[in-house]
Coordinates of C-alpha atoms in Angstrom, one line a residue:
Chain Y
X1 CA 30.2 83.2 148.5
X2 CA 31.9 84.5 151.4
X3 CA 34.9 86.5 151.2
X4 CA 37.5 87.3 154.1
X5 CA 40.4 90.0 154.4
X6 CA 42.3 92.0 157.1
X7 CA 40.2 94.6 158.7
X8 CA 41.7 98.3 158.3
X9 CA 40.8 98.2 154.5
X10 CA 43.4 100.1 152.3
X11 CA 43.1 100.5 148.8
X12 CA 44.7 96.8 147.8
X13 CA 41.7 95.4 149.7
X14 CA 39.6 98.2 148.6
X15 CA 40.1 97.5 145.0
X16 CA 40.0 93.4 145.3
X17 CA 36.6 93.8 146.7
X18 CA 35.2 95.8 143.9
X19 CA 37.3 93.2 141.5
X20 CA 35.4 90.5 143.2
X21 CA 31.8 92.0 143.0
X22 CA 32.2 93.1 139.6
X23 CA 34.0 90.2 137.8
X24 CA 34.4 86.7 139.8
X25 CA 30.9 87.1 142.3
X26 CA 28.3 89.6 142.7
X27 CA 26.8 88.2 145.7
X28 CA 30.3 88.1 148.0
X29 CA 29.7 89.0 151.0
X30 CA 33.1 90.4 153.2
X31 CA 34.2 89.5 156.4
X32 CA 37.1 91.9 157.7
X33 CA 39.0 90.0 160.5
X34 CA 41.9 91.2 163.3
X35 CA 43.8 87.8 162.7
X36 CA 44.5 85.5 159.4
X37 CA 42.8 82.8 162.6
X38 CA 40.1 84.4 162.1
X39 CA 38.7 83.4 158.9
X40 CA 35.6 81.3 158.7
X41 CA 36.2 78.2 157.4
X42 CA 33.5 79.0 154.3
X43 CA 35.3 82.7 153.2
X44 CA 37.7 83.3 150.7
X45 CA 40.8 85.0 152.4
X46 CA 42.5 87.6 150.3
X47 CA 45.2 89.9 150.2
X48 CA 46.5 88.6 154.0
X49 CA 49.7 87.2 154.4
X50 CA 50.1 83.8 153.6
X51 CA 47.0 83.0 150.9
X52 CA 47.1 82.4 147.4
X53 CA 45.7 85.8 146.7
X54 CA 48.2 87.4 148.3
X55 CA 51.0 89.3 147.4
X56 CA 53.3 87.0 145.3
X57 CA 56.7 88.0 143.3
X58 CA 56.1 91.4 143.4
X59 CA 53.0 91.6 143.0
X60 CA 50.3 93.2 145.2
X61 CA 46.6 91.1 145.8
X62 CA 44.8 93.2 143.3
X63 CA 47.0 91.8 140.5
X64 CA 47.5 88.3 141.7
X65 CA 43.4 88.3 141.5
X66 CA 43.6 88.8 137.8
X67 CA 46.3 86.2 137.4
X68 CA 44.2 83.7 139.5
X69 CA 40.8 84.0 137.7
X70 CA 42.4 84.4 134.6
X71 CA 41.0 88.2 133.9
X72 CA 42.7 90.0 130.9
X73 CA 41.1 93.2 130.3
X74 CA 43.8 95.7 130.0
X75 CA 41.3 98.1 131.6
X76 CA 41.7 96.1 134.6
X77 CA 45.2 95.7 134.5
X78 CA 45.7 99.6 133.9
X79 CA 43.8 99.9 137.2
X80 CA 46.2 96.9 138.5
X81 CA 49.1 99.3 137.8
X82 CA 47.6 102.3 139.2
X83 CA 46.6 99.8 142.8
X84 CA 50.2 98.9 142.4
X85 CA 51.9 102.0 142.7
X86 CA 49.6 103.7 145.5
X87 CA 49.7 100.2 147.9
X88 CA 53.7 99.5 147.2
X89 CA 55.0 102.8 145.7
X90 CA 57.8 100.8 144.3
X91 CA 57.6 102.6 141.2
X92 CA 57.5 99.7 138.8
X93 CA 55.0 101.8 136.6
X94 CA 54.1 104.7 136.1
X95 CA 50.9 105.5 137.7
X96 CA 50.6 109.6 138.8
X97 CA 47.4 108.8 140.1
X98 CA 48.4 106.5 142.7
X99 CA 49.3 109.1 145.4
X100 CA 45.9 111.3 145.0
X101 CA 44.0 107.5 145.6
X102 CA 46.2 106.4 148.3
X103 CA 45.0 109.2 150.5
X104 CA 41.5 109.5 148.9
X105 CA 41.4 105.8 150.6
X106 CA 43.7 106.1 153.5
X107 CA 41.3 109.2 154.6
X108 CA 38.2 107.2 153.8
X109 CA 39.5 104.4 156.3
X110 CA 39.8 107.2 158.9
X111 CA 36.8 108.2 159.1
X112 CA 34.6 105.7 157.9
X113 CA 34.4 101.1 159.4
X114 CA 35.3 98.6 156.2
X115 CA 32.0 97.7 155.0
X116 CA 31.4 101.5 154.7
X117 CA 35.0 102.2 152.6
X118 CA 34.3 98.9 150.4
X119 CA 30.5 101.2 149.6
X120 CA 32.2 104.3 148.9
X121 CA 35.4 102.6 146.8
X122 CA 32.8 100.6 144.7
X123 CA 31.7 104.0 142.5
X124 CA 35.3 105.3 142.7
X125 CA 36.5 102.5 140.9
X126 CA 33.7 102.0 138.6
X127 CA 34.8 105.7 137.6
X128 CA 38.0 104.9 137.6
X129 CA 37.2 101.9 135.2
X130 CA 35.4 104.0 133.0
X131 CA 37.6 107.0 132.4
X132 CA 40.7 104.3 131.5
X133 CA 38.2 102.0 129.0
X134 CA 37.6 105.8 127.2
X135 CA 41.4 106.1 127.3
X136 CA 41.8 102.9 125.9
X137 CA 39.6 103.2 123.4
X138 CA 40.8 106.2 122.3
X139 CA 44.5 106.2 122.5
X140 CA 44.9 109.1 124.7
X141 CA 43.1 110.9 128.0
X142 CA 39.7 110.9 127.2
X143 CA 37.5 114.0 127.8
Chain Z
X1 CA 58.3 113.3 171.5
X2 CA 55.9 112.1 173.5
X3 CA 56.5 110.9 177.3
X4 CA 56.1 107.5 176.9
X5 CA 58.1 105.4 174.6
X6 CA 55.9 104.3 171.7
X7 CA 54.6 101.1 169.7
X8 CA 57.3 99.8 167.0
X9 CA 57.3 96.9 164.8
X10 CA 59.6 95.0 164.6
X11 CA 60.7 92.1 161.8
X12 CA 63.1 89.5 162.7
X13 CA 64.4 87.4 159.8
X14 CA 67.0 85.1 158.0
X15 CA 67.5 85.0 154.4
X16 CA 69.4 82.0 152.6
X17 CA 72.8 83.1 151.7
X18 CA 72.6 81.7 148.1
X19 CA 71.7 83.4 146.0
X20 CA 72.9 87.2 147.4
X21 CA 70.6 88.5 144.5
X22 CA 67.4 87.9 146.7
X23 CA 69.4 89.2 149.4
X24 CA 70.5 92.3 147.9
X25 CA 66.4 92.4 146.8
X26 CA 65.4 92.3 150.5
X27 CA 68.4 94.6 151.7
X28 CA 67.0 97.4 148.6
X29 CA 63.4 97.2 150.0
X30 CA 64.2 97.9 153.6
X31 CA 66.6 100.4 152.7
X32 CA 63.9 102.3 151.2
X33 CA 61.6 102.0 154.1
X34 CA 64.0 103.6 156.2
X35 CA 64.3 100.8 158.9
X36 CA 66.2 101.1 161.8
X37 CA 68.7 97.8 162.0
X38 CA 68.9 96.6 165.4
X39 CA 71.5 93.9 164.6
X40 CA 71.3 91.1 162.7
X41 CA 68.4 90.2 160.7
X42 CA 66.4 92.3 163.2
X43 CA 64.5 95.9 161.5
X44 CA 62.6 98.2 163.3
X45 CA 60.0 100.9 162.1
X46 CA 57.6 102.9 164.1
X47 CA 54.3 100.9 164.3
X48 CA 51.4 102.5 162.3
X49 CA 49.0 100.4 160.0
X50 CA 51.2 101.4 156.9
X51 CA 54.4 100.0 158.5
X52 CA 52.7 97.1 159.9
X53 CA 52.0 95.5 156.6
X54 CA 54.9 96.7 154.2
X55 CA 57.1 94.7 156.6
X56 CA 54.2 92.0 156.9
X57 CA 55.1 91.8 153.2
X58 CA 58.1 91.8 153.8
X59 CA 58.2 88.7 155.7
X60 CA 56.1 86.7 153.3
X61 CA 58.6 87.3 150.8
X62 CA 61.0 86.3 152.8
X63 CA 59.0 83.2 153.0
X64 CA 58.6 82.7 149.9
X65 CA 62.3 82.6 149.1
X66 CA 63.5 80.1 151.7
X67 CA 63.7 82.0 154.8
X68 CA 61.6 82.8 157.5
X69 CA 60.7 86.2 159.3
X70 CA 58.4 87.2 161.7
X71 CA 56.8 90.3 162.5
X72 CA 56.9 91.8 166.5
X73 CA 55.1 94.5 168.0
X74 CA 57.1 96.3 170.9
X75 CA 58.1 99.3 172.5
X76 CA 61.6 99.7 173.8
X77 CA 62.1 99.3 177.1
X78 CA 63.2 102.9 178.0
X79 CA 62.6 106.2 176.6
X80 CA 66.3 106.7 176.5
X81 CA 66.5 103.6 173.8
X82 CA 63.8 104.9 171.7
X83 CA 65.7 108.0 171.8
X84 CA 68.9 106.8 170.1
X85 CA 67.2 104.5 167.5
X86 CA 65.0 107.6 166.9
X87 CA 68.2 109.7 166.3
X88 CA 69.9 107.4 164.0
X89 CA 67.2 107.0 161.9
X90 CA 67.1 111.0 162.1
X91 CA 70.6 111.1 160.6
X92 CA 70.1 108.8 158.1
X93 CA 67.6 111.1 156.7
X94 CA 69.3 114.2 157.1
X95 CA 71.8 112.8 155.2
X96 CA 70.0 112.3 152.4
X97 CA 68.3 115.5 152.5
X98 CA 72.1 117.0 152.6
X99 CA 72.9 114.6 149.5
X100 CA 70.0 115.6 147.4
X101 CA 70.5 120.0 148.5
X102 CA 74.2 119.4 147.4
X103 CA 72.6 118.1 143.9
X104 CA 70.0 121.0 143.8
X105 CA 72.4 123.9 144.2
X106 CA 74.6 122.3 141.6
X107 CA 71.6 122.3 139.6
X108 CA 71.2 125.8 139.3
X109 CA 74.1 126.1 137.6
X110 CA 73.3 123.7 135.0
X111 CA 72.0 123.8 131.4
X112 CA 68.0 125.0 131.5
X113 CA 67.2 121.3 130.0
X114 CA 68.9 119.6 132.3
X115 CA 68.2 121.7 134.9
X116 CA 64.5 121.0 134.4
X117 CA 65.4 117.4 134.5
X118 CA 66.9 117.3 137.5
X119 CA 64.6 119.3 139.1
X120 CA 61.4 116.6 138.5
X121 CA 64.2 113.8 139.4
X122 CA 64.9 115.3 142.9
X123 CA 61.0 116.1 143.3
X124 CA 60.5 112.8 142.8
X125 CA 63.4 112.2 145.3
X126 CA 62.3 114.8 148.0
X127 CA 59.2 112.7 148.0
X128 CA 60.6 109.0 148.4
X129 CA 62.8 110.7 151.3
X130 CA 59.9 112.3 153.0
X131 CA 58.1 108.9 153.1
X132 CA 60.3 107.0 155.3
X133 CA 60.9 110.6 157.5
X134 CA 59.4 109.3 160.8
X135 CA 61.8 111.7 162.7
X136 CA 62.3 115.0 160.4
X137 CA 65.6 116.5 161.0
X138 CA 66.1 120.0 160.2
X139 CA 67.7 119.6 156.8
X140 CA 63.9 118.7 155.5
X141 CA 63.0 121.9 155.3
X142 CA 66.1 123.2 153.6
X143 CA 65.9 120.8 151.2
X144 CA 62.6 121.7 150.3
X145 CA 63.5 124.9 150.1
X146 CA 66.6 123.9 147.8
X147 CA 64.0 122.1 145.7
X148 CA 61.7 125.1 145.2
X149 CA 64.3 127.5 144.3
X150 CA 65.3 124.8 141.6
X151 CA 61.7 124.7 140.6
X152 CA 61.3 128.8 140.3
X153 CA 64.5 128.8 138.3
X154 CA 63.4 126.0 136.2
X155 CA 59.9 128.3 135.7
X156 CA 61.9 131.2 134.6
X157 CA 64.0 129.2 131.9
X158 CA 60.7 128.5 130.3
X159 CA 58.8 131.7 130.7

């Protein structure tokens, strides 16, 4: 399927993408567009003003994609918090790694187009994944 | 400063009157990006990608709540005008940064647990200011300062 979402990726867009590949469609292909007018007719937008996954009550993309496809993990919605906090710094959790992956991204996008930022997030957040199933798992920081 | 006068966004809105909760809501998150009010229902920040969509947000929610908003890119017309929104949005934040080196330098005199406290509170605070700092007046610097010698004072109560 094709996917669509404002070009400049940041980390909520950063992080649907991976969400997308690894959970709702491994074959998505991205489109990263100047204008919502922009959006082929076949993609999927997301996290653009004015879509379903959007932002919505609060909440950034990243989260309203777990609501939408129904995806409970509470890995993933650890990571939701943690997307939260470095895209909206609103402080509605507590989330001490959003700063460090805020820039981590934010320098990525500096130096690197979307398609190449959406390849170097993937691992980051597979990482990230990981270290917060061990934590889960264990009931403290793992390692 | 540079020469020219440069890009701002701008977001022009109304919000319903009823209920002032979702007002109040919209009022709390603009505060916090340190907007510059042009008048009513009109916001400025300086235009950079981060800006751009936190008040693209903005607008949606506005949306979403029964009003409407709509996000501008400008630059003022003169340099002098850029000049005087810059400056008030400059003292906004110094004052802020004078509020929290007022509550540092209290600190110091406080109890070493509540010192420590206090200390991580107005870290935490030094930080939220210094993100909606587009124009840093000199009282940044002295409020970091103020935090620091909190901090090394806190560091010596433990040690």
């Amino acid at each position: 399927m094709k996917w669509a979402t404002r070009a400049g990726v940041h980390i909520d867009r950063a992080a649907c993408a991976w969400l997308i590949r690894r959970r709702i469609d491994a074959d998505a292909e991205f489109a990263f567009v100047d204008d919502p007018s922009r959006v082929p007719a076949d993609a999927i937008p997301f996290d653009m003003r004015g879509v379903e996954l959007g932002h919505h009550g609060g909440d950034c993309s990243f989260e309203t994609v777990l609501r939408r496809y129904e995806l409970t993990d509470p890995v993933l919605w650890k990571i939701a918090e943690i997307v939260h906090e470095a895209d909206l710094d609103d402080e509605r959790y507590d989330a001490p790694e959003a700063p460090g992956l805020d820039v981590i991204v934010r320098g990525l996008s500096m130096t690197c187009d979307d398609e190449r930022v959406v390849e170097l997030t993937g691992p980051l957040f597979d990482g990230l994944y990981e270290y917060h199933r061990r934590a889960f798992l264990l009931g403290r920081p793992p390692a | 400063m540079t020469a020219a006068a440069g890009q701002w966004v701008l977001l022009s809105y109304r919000i319903p009157r009823q209920p002032s909760t979702l007002r109040i809501t919209i009022w709390r998150k603009l505060d916090r990006l340190g907007v510059a009010r042009l008048g009513d229902g009109l916001v400025a920040l300086p235009a950079d990608a981060r800006t751009r969509e936190q008040l693209d947000w903005i607008a949606q929610e506005i949306g979403e709540m029964g009003g409407a908003g709509t996000l501008w890119l400008a630059s003022p017309g003169s340099l002098a005008q850029e000049q005087v929104i810059a400056e008030d949005m400059r003292r906004a934040r110094a004052a802020e940064y004078r509020a929290l080196i007022d509550q540092a330098q209290s600190a110091m005199r406080a109890r070493p647990g509540e010192r420590s406290r206090i200390a991580k509170r107005l870290q935490a605070e030094l930080r939220r200011i210094g993100r909606r700092d587009f124009f840093p007046p000199a009282e940044r610097d002295a409020a970091r300062r103020a935090v620091d010698d909190l901090k090394t004072l806190v560091a010596q109560d433990a040690s």
